[in-house]
PDB file of C-alpha atoms in Angstrom:
ATOM      1  CA  MET A   1     127.385 106.592  38.010  1.00 50.00           C
ATOM      2  CA  LYS A   2     128.982 103.210  37.195  1.00 56.00           C
ATOM      3  CA  HIS A   3     129.040 100.500  39.875  1.00 65.00           C
ATOM      4  CA  GLU A   4     132.589  99.843  41.284  1.00 68.00           C
ATOM      5  CA  ALA A   5     132.892  96.597  39.622  1.00 65.00           C
ATOM      6  CA  GLU A   6     132.104  98.318  36.210  1.00 72.00           C
ATOM      7  CA  LEU A   7     134.757 100.738  36.640  1.00 76.00           C
ATOM      8  CA  HIS A   8     137.394  98.002  36.351  1.00 74.00           C
ATOM      9  CA  THR A   9     136.378  97.728  32.684  1.00 73.00           C
ATOM     10  CA  LEU A  10     137.266 101.314  31.619  1.00 78.00           C
ATOM     11  CA  THR A  11     141.111 100.900  31.862  1.00 78.00           C
ATOM     12  CA  GLY A  12     141.529 100.855  28.156  1.00 74.00           C
ATOM     13  CA  ALA A  13     139.106 103.840  27.512  1.00 76.00           C
ATOM     14  CA  TYR A  14     141.002 105.810  30.040  1.00 79.00           C
ATOM     15  CA  ALA A  15     144.487 105.236  28.654  1.00 75.00           C
ATOM     16  CA  LEU A  16     143.118 106.194  25.218  1.00 70.00           C
ATOM     17  CA  ASP A  17     141.627 109.567  26.685  1.00 72.00           C
ATOM     18  CA  ALA A  18     138.176 108.190  25.698  1.00 71.00           C
ATOM     19  CA  LEU A  19     136.373 108.988  28.988  1.00 76.00           C
ATOM     20  CA  THR A  20     134.573 112.134  29.712  1.00 80.00           C
ATOM     21  CA  GLY A  21     132.106 113.758  32.037  1.00 82.00           C
ATOM     22  CA  GLU A  22     131.046 111.828  35.287  1.00 85.00           C
ATOM     23  CA  GLU A  23     132.573 108.718  33.763  1.00 83.00           C
ATOM     24  CA  LEU A  24     135.993 110.192  33.911  1.00 85.00           C
ATOM     25  CA  ARG A  25     135.561 111.633  37.237  1.00 85.00           C
ATOM     26  CA  ALA A  26     134.465 108.358  38.785  1.00 86.00           C
ATOM     27  CA  PHE A  27     137.078 106.338  37.038  1.00 83.00           C
ATOM     28  CA  THR A  28     139.780 108.824  38.294  1.00 87.00           C
ATOM     29  CA  ALA A  29     138.848 108.755  41.803  1.00 87.00           C
ATOM     30  CA  HIS A  30     138.593 104.762  41.557  1.00 86.00           C
ATOM     31  CA  LEU A  31     142.220 104.697  40.121  1.00 84.00           C
ATOM     32  CA  GLU A  32     143.523 106.410  43.335  1.00 84.00           C
ATOM     33  CA  HIS A  33     142.955 103.256  45.333  1.00 85.00           C
ATOM     34  CA  CYS A  34     142.746 100.445  42.794  1.00 86.00           C
ATOM     35  CA  GLU A  35     146.462  99.176  42.220  1.00 80.00           C
ATOM     36  CA  GLY A  36     145.183  96.630  39.667  1.00 77.00           C
ATOM     37  CA  CYS A  37     143.581  99.299  37.391  1.00 82.00           C
ATOM     38  CA  HIS A  38     146.606 101.530  37.809  1.00 78.00           C
ATOM     39  CA  GLN A  39     148.994  98.778  36.454  1.00 77.00           C
ATOM     40  CA  GLU A  40     146.498  98.179  33.694  1.00 76.00           C
ATOM     41  CA  VAL A  41     146.137 101.689  32.555  1.00 79.00           C
ATOM     42  CA  ASP A  42     150.248 101.953  32.597  1.00 76.00           C
ATOM     43  CA  GLU A  43     150.253  98.887  30.326  1.00 71.00           C
ATOM     44  CA  PHE A  44     147.620 100.132  27.908  1.00 72.00           C
ATOM     45  CA  ALA A  45     149.574 103.669  27.827  1.00 70.00           C
ATOM     46  CA  ALA A  46     152.742 101.718  26.782  1.00 67.00           C
ATOM     47  CA  THR A  47     150.573  99.979  24.165  1.00 64.00           C
ATOM     48  CA  ALA A  48     149.362 103.198  23.033  1.00 62.00           C
ATOM     49  CA  ALA A  49     152.980 104.393  22.406  1.00 59.00           C
ATOM     50  CA  ARG A  50     153.701 101.205  20.458  1.00 58.00           C
ATOM     51  CA  LEU A  51     150.571 101.877  18.266  1.00 57.00           C
ATOM     52  CA  ALA A  52     151.955 105.391  17.552  1.00 55.00           C
ATOM     53  CA  ALA A  53     155.229 103.691  16.442  1.00 52.00           C
ATOM     54  CA  ALA A  54     153.424 101.410  14.209  1.00 50.00           C
ATOM     55  CA  VAL A  55     152.178 104.161  12.100  1.00 47.00           C
ATOM     56  CA  SER A  56     155.556 106.094  11.786  1.00 48.00           C
ATOM     57  CA  LEU A  57     157.830 105.645   8.845  1.00 49.00           C
ATOM     58  CA  PRO A  58     161.492 105.869   8.244  1.00 54.00           C
ATOM     59  CA  PRO A  59     162.489 108.570   5.960  1.00 56.00           C
ATOM     60  CA  PRO A  60     164.429 108.036   2.801  1.00 56.00           C
ATOM     61  CA  ALA A  61     168.144 107.469   3.500  1.00 58.00           C
ATOM     62  CA  ALA A  62     169.444 110.544   1.738  1.00 57.00           C
ATOM     63  CA  ILE A  63     166.854 112.887   3.157  1.00 54.00           C
ATOM     64  CA  ARG A  64     168.972 114.380   6.130  1.00 57.00           C
ATOM     65  CA  GLN A  65     171.601 115.617   3.679  1.00 60.00           C
ATOM     66  CA  VAL A  66     169.015 117.179   1.667  1.00 57.00           C
ATOM     67  CA  VAL A  67     167.444 119.009   4.603  1.00 59.00           C
ATOM     68  CA  LEU A  68     170.691 120.145   5.899  1.00 62.00           C
ATOM     69  CA  GLU A  69     171.754 121.545   2.357  1.00 61.00           C
ATOM     70  CA  ARG A  70     168.325 123.518   2.003  1.00 58.00           C
ATOM     71  CA  ILE A  71     167.592 124.605   5.620  1.00 60.00           C
ATOM     72  CA  ASP A  72     169.386 127.858   5.309  1.00 60.00           C
ATOM     73  CA  GLY A  73     166.862 128.936   2.673  1.00 60.00           C
ATOM     74  CA  VAL A  74     163.957 127.976   4.586  1.00 56.00           C
ATOM     75  CA  ARG A  75     162.084 131.110   6.212  1.00 58.00           C
ATOM     76  CA  GLN A  76     161.622 130.463   9.879  1.00 56.00           C
ATOM     77  CA  LEU A  77     157.971 130.667  11.098  1.00 56.00           C
ATOM     78  CA  PRO A  78     156.994 132.606  14.133  1.00 58.00           C
ATOM     79  CA  ALA A  79     156.559 131.186  17.287  1.00 53.00           C
ATOM     80  CA  ARG A  80     153.015 129.309  17.970  1.00 54.00           C
ATOM     81  CA  THR A  81     151.072 128.917  21.206  1.00 50.00           C
ATOM     82  CA  PRO A  82     150.741 125.112  21.688  1.00 49.00           C
ATOM     83  CA  LEU A  83     147.166 124.050  21.382  1.00 45.00           C
ATOM     84  CA  VAL A  84     145.408 121.711  23.895  1.00 45.00           C
ATOM     85  CA  PRO A  85     144.843 118.451  22.171  1.00 43.00           C
ATOM     86  CA  SER A  86     141.288 117.926  21.518  1.00 42.00           C
ATOM     87  CA  VAL A  87     141.207 114.951  19.333  1.00 44.00           C
ATOM     88  CA  ARG A  88     141.408 111.169  20.248  1.00 48.00           C
ATOM     89  CA  LEU A  89     144.337 108.941  19.944  1.00 50.00           C
ATOM     90  CA  THR A  90     143.227 107.517  16.576  1.00 50.00           C
ATOM     91  CA  THR A  91     142.811 110.723  14.690  1.00 50.00           C
ATOM     92  CA  ARG A  92     146.370 111.855  16.169  1.00 50.00           C
ATOM     93  CA  LEU A  93     148.164 108.716  14.985  1.00 49.00           C
ATOM     94  CA  THR A  94     146.622 108.804  11.758  1.00 50.00           C
ATOM     95  CA  ARG A  95     147.293 112.469  10.906  1.00 50.00           C
ATOM     96  CA  ARG A  96     150.731 112.135  12.080  1.00 49.00           C
ATOM     97  CA  ALA A  97     151.335 109.186   9.724  1.00 48.00           C
ATOM     98  CA  LYS A  98     149.828 110.891   6.831  1.00 49.00           C
ATOM     99  CA  ALA A  99     151.602 114.349   7.475  1.00 50.00           C
ATOM    100  CA  PHE A 100     154.991 112.562   7.792  1.00 48.00           C
ATOM    101  CA  VAL A 101     154.574 110.532   4.442  1.00 50.00           C
ATOM    102  CA  VAL A 102     153.327 113.737   2.664  1.00 49.00           C
ATOM    103  CA  ALA A 103     156.408 115.792   4.078  1.00 52.00           C
ATOM    104  CA  ALA A 104     158.835 113.053   3.200  1.00 51.00           C
ATOM    105  CA  SER A 105     157.607 112.788  -0.397  1.00 52.00           C
ATOM    106  CA  ILE A 106     157.805 116.587  -1.009  1.00 50.00           C
ATOM    107  CA  VAL A 107     161.285 116.716   0.379  1.00 50.00           C
ATOM    108  CA  ALA A 108     162.373 113.748  -1.533  1.00 50.00           C
ATOM    109  CA  ALA A 109     160.962 114.862  -4.961  1.00 51.00           C
ATOM    110  CA  ALA A 110     162.643 118.383  -4.530  1.00 51.00           C
ATOM    111  CA  GLY A 111     166.030 116.807  -3.789  1.00 51.00           C
ATOM    112  CA  PHE A 112     166.399 114.133  -6.285  1.00 51.00           C
ATOM    113  CA  GLY A 113     165.120 115.557  -9.446  1.00 52.00           C
ATOM    114  CA  GLY A 114     165.611 112.867 -12.101  1.00 51.00           C
ATOM    115  CA  THR A 115     164.492 110.257  -9.718  1.00 51.00           C
ATOM    116  CA  ALA A 116     161.135 112.079  -9.032  1.00 53.00           C
ATOM    117  CA  LEU A 117     159.079 109.201 -10.480  1.00 55.00           C
ATOM    118  CA  TRP A 118     160.760 106.622  -8.441  1.00 52.00           C
ATOM    119  CA  GLN A 119     160.353 108.727  -5.355  1.00 54.00           C
ATOM    120  CA  HIS A 120     156.600 109.284  -6.183  1.00 55.00           C
ATOM    121  CA  GLN A 121     156.048 105.680  -6.308  1.00 61.00           C
ATOM    122  CA  GLN A 122     157.732 105.076  -3.202  1.00 58.00           C
ATOM    123  CA  ALA A 123     155.759 107.848  -1.547  1.00 60.00           C
ATOM    124  CA  GLU A 124     152.618 106.205  -2.852  1.00 64.00           C
ATOM    125  CA  GLN A 125     153.619 102.958  -1.378  1.00 62.00           C
ATOM    126  CA  ALA A 126     154.603 104.535   1.838  1.00 59.00           C
ATOM    127  CA  ARG A 127     151.311 106.384   1.797  1.00 63.00           C
ATOM    128  CA  THR A 128     149.343 102.916   1.385  1.00 63.00           C
ATOM    129  CA  GLN A 129     151.325 101.545   4.186  1.00 57.00           C
ATOM    130  CA  ALA A 130     150.562 104.258   6.451  1.00 57.00           C
ATOM    131  CA  GLN A 131     146.781 104.033   5.618  1.00 61.00           C
ATOM    132  CA  ARG A 132     146.706 100.598   6.407  1.00 62.00           C
ATOM    133  CA  ALA A 133     148.640 101.061   9.692  1.00 59.00           C
ATOM    134  CA  GLY A 134     146.232 103.848  10.580  1.00 61.00           C
ATOM    135  CA  GLU A 135     143.141 101.659   9.888  1.00 71.00           C
ATOM    136  CA  GLN A 136     144.611  98.967  12.139  1.00 70.00           C
ATOM    137  CA  VAL A 137     145.197 101.568  14.971  1.00 75.00           C
ATOM    138  CA  GLN A 138     141.634 102.770  14.571  1.00 80.00           C
ATOM    139  CA  ASP A 139     140.062  99.314  14.689  1.00 84.00           C
ATOM    140  CA  MET A 140     142.411  98.313  17.788  1.00 84.00           C
ATOM    141  CA  THR A 141     141.516 101.632  19.783  1.00 83.00           C
ATOM    142  CA  ALA A 142     137.736 101.279  18.852  1.00 87.00           C
ATOM    143  CA  VAL A 143     137.768  97.868  20.701  1.00 88.00           C
ATOM    144  CA  MET A 144     139.923  99.170  23.621  1.00 83.00           C
ATOM    145  CA  ALA A 145     137.635 102.190  24.091  1.00 84.00           C
ATOM    146  CA  ALA A 146     134.259 100.387  23.516  1.00 86.00           C
ATOM    147  CA  PRO A 147     131.702 101.171  26.180  1.00 86.00           C
ATOM    148  CA  ASP A 148     131.310  97.376  26.707  1.00 88.00           C
ATOM    149  CA  ALA A 149     134.977  96.364  26.554  1.00 88.00           C
ATOM    150  CA  ARG A 150     136.078  93.665  28.776  1.00 88.00           C
ATOM    151  CA  THR A 151     139.710  92.933  29.712  1.00 87.00           C
ATOM    152  CA  ILE A 152     141.225  89.587  30.840  1.00 88.00           C
ATOM    153  CA  ARG A 153     144.752  89.220  31.775  1.00 88.00           C
ATOM    154  CA  GLY A 154     147.241  86.298  32.333  1.00 91.00           C
ATOM    155  CA  ARG A 155     150.751  85.298  32.236  1.00 92.00           C
ATOM    156  CA  THR A 156     152.343  82.918  29.599  1.00 94.00           C
ATOM    157  CA  SER A 157     154.620  80.049  30.672  1.00 93.00           C
ATOM    158  CA  THR A 158     157.500  82.323  29.852  1.00 90.00           C
ATOM    159  CA  GLY A 159     156.129  85.045  32.352  1.00 91.00           C
ATOM    160  CA  ALA A 160     154.901  87.509  29.922  1.00 90.00           C
ATOM    161  CA  LEU A 161     151.991  89.463  30.530  1.00 89.00           C
ATOM    162  CA  ALA A 162     148.996  88.635  28.217  1.00 90.00           C
ATOM    163  CA  SER A 163     146.029  90.795  28.017  1.00 89.00           C
ATOM    164  CA  LEU A 164     142.771  90.326  25.927  1.00 91.00           C
ATOM    165  CA  VAL A 165     140.218  93.054  25.415  1.00 90.00           C
ATOM    166  CA  THR A 166     136.913  92.287  23.811  1.00 92.00           C
ATOM    167  CA  SER A 167     133.784  94.050  22.597  1.00 91.00           C
ATOM    168  CA  ALA A 168     130.644  92.080  22.210  1.00 90.00           C
ATOM    169  CA  ARG A 169     129.129  95.024  20.579  1.00 92.00           C
ATOM    170  CA  LEU A 170     131.699  95.296  17.948  1.00 93.00           C
ATOM    171  CA  ASN A 171     132.409  91.431  18.027  1.00 93.00           C
ATOM    172  CA  GLN A 172     136.298  91.788  17.955  1.00 94.00           C
ATOM    173  CA  ALA A 173     139.038  91.212  20.262  1.00 94.00           C
ATOM    174  CA  VAL A 174     142.602  92.622  20.607  1.00 91.00           C
ATOM    175  CA  PHE A 175     145.412  90.868  22.122  1.00 92.00           C
ATOM    176  CA  LEU A 176     148.225  92.601  23.932  1.00 89.00           C
ATOM    177  CA  ALA A 177     151.637  90.980  25.031  1.00 88.00           C
ATOM    178  CA  SER A 178     154.210  92.559  27.251  1.00 86.00           C
ATOM    179  CA  GLY A 179     157.296  90.929  27.874  1.00 88.00           C
ATOM    180  CA  LEU A 180     157.016  88.369  25.170  1.00 90.00           C
ATOM    181  CA  PRO A 181     160.369  87.475  23.565  1.00 90.00           C
ATOM    182  CA  PRO A 182     160.717  87.613  19.945  1.00 91.00           C
ATOM    183  CA  ALA A 183     160.005  84.295  18.274  1.00 92.00           C
ATOM    184  CA  PRO A 184     163.008  81.984  17.495  1.00 92.00           C
ATOM    185  CA  ALA A 185     164.177  81.897  14.020  1.00 93.00           C
ATOM    186  CA  GLY A 186     161.812  80.046  11.725  1.00 94.00           C
ATOM    187  CA  ARG A 187     158.983  80.234  14.238  1.00 95.00           C
ATOM    188  CA  THR A 188     156.116  82.652  15.040  1.00 95.00           C
ATOM    189  CA  TYR A 189     153.432  83.143  17.810  1.00 96.00           C
ATOM    190  CA  GLN A 190     149.901  82.315  16.616  1.00 97.00           C
ATOM    191  CA  LEU A 191     146.619  83.244  18.172  1.00 97.00           C
ATOM    192  CA  TRP A 192     143.532  81.039  18.302  1.00 97.00           C
ATOM    193  CA  PHE A 193     139.864  81.096  19.372  1.00 96.00           C
ATOM    194  CA  ASN A 194     138.843  77.984  21.333  1.00 95.00           C
ATOM    195  CA  ASP A 195     135.580  77.166  20.011  1.00 93.00           C
ATOM    196  CA  HIS A 196     134.316  74.639  22.422  1.00 89.00           C
ATOM    197  CA  GLY A 197     137.432  72.494  21.948  1.00 89.00           C
ATOM    198  CA  THR A 198     138.047  73.224  18.344  1.00 93.00           C
ATOM    199  CA  MET A 199     141.061  75.860  17.806  1.00 95.00           C
ATOM    200  CA  ARG A 200     140.302  78.342  15.125  1.00 95.00           C
ATOM    201  CA  PRO A 201     143.542  80.474  13.743  1.00 96.00           C
ATOM    202  CA  ALA A 202     143.104  84.102  14.715  1.00 96.00           C
ATOM    203  CA  GLY A 203     146.287  85.667  13.553  1.00 94.00           C
ATOM    204  CA  LEU A 204     149.987  85.761  13.871  1.00 94.00           C
ATOM    205  CA  ILE A 205     152.287  87.946  16.347  1.00 91.00           C
ATOM    206  CA  PRO A 206     155.986  87.863  16.166  1.00 84.00           C
ATOM    207  CA  GLY A 207     156.601  88.899  19.769  1.00 85.00           C
ATOM    208  CA  ASP A 208     155.741  91.761  22.191  1.00 85.00           C
ATOM    209  CA  GLY A 209     153.050  94.128  20.826  1.00 82.00           C
ATOM    210  CA  SER A 210     149.401  94.083  19.984  1.00 84.00           C
ATOM    211  CA  ILE A 211     147.186  92.694  17.363  1.00 89.00           C
ATOM    212  CA  LEU A 212     143.535  92.860  16.322  1.00 91.00           C
ATOM    213  CA  MET A 213     142.797  89.303  16.049  1.00 93.00           C
ATOM    214  CA  GLN A 214     141.392  87.955  12.987  1.00 93.00           C
ATOM    215  CA  GLY A 215     137.934  86.751  12.698  1.00 92.00           C
ATOM    216  CA  ASP A 216     135.276  87.370  15.440  1.00 91.00           C
ATOM    217  CA  PRO A 217     135.073  85.833  18.959  1.00 91.00           C
ATOM    218  CA  GLY A 218     131.649  84.555  18.314  1.00 85.00           C
ATOM    219  CA  GLN A 219     130.791  81.665  20.765  1.00 85.00           C
ATOM    220  CA  ALA A 220     134.557  81.136  21.615  1.00 93.00           C
ATOM    221  CA  LEU A 221     135.297  80.139  25.174  1.00 94.00           C
ATOM    222  CA  ALA A 222     138.897  81.086  25.267  1.00 95.00           C
ATOM    223  CA  VAL A 223     142.027  82.587  23.429  1.00 96.00           C
ATOM    224  CA  GLY A 224     145.111  80.825  23.258  1.00 96.00           C
ATOM    225  CA  LEU A 225     148.708  81.462  22.175  1.00 97.00           C
ATOM    226  CA  THR A 226     151.099  78.970  20.754  1.00 97.00           C
ATOM    227  CA  LEU A 227     154.659  78.839  19.158  1.00 96.00           C
ATOM    228  CA  GLU A 228     154.213  77.675  15.543  1.00 96.00           C
ATOM    229  CA  PRO A 229     156.350  77.275  12.345  1.00 95.00           C
ATOM    230  CA  ALA A 230     156.875  80.377  10.309  1.00 93.00           C
ATOM    231  CA  GLY A 231     153.625  81.181   8.422  1.00 93.00           C
ATOM    232  CA  GLY A 232     151.298  79.743  11.014  1.00 95.00           C
ATOM    233  CA  SER A 233     149.484  76.278  11.224  1.00 96.00           C
ATOM    234  CA  ALA A 234     145.934  75.124  10.456  1.00 95.00           C
ATOM    235  CA  GLN A 235     145.897  73.573  13.881  1.00 95.00           C
ATOM    236  CA  PRO A 236     148.121  73.900  16.999  1.00 95.00           C
ATOM    237  CA  THR A 237     151.402  71.924  16.951  1.00 95.00           C
ATOM    238  CA  THR A 238     152.270  72.974  20.618  1.00 95.00           C
ATOM    239  CA  SER A 239     150.705  73.281  23.761  1.00 94.00           C
ATOM    240  CA  PRO A 240     149.267  76.621  24.607  1.00 95.00           C
ATOM    241  CA  LEU A 241     151.832  79.280  26.304  1.00 96.00           C
ATOM    242  CA  VAL A 242     148.529  80.997  27.846  1.00 95.00           C
ATOM    243  CA  LEU A 243     144.898  80.367  27.512  1.00 95.00           C
ATOM    244  CA  LEU A 244     142.583  83.200  28.500  1.00 94.00           C
ATOM    245  CA  SER A 245     138.941  82.398  29.249  1.00 92.00           C
ATOM    246  CA  LEU A 246     136.344  84.855  27.458  1.00 89.00           C
ATOM    247  CA  PRO A 247     133.730  86.492  29.458  1.00 77.00           C
ATOM    248  CA  ALA A 248     130.429  84.694  29.401  1.00 69.00           C
TER     249      ALA A 248
END
């Protein structure tokens, strides 16, 4: 069984339904009396919902009318007994995105006839976007559910909650923001690795949400967040809104 102190590191894995057996039982018991972990699990669960939204795709504008016109001719399927989910979050999100793209492309091609080629190109583009989004979800989930995942939390100067999940084994980090307002026009939030005083760009985030940080943590001592001109900067031009120290 994990030591009590180690149980605090399992919040991300629990929120993603990645714990099993004795580890799951121990953390569930721990969660009943740990307010900090309970709050962290809620925040990770909310982030997981945002990840699901990230791989969803809007249907073509005319698809609703096409479906309404054709629905009377579709044979109804018999009721099915719901299946208990047995796959993890990454698989569900990726399959959902791919299934949606395939369904949208089929209906679009059937409904627009002469524009089938254009619809096919749009569907291919959407399929590529869904694949990329699915890969990003998988990468972030892998870090959050890693056995050695460590979570650091803090508040930005604006009061937003900032969380950082790192995995030394994967040599990757995920940054999550909750309550961070959208960046002003012409500006963007930028992440940085603090390499012993040298700030290394680590990706852009427009506002609330989550991102797999670009590059590896390496020997970085901390992660910072600044507000920069649109497109980002080679070096910070403003003071950090938050600076999260990385675990030794």
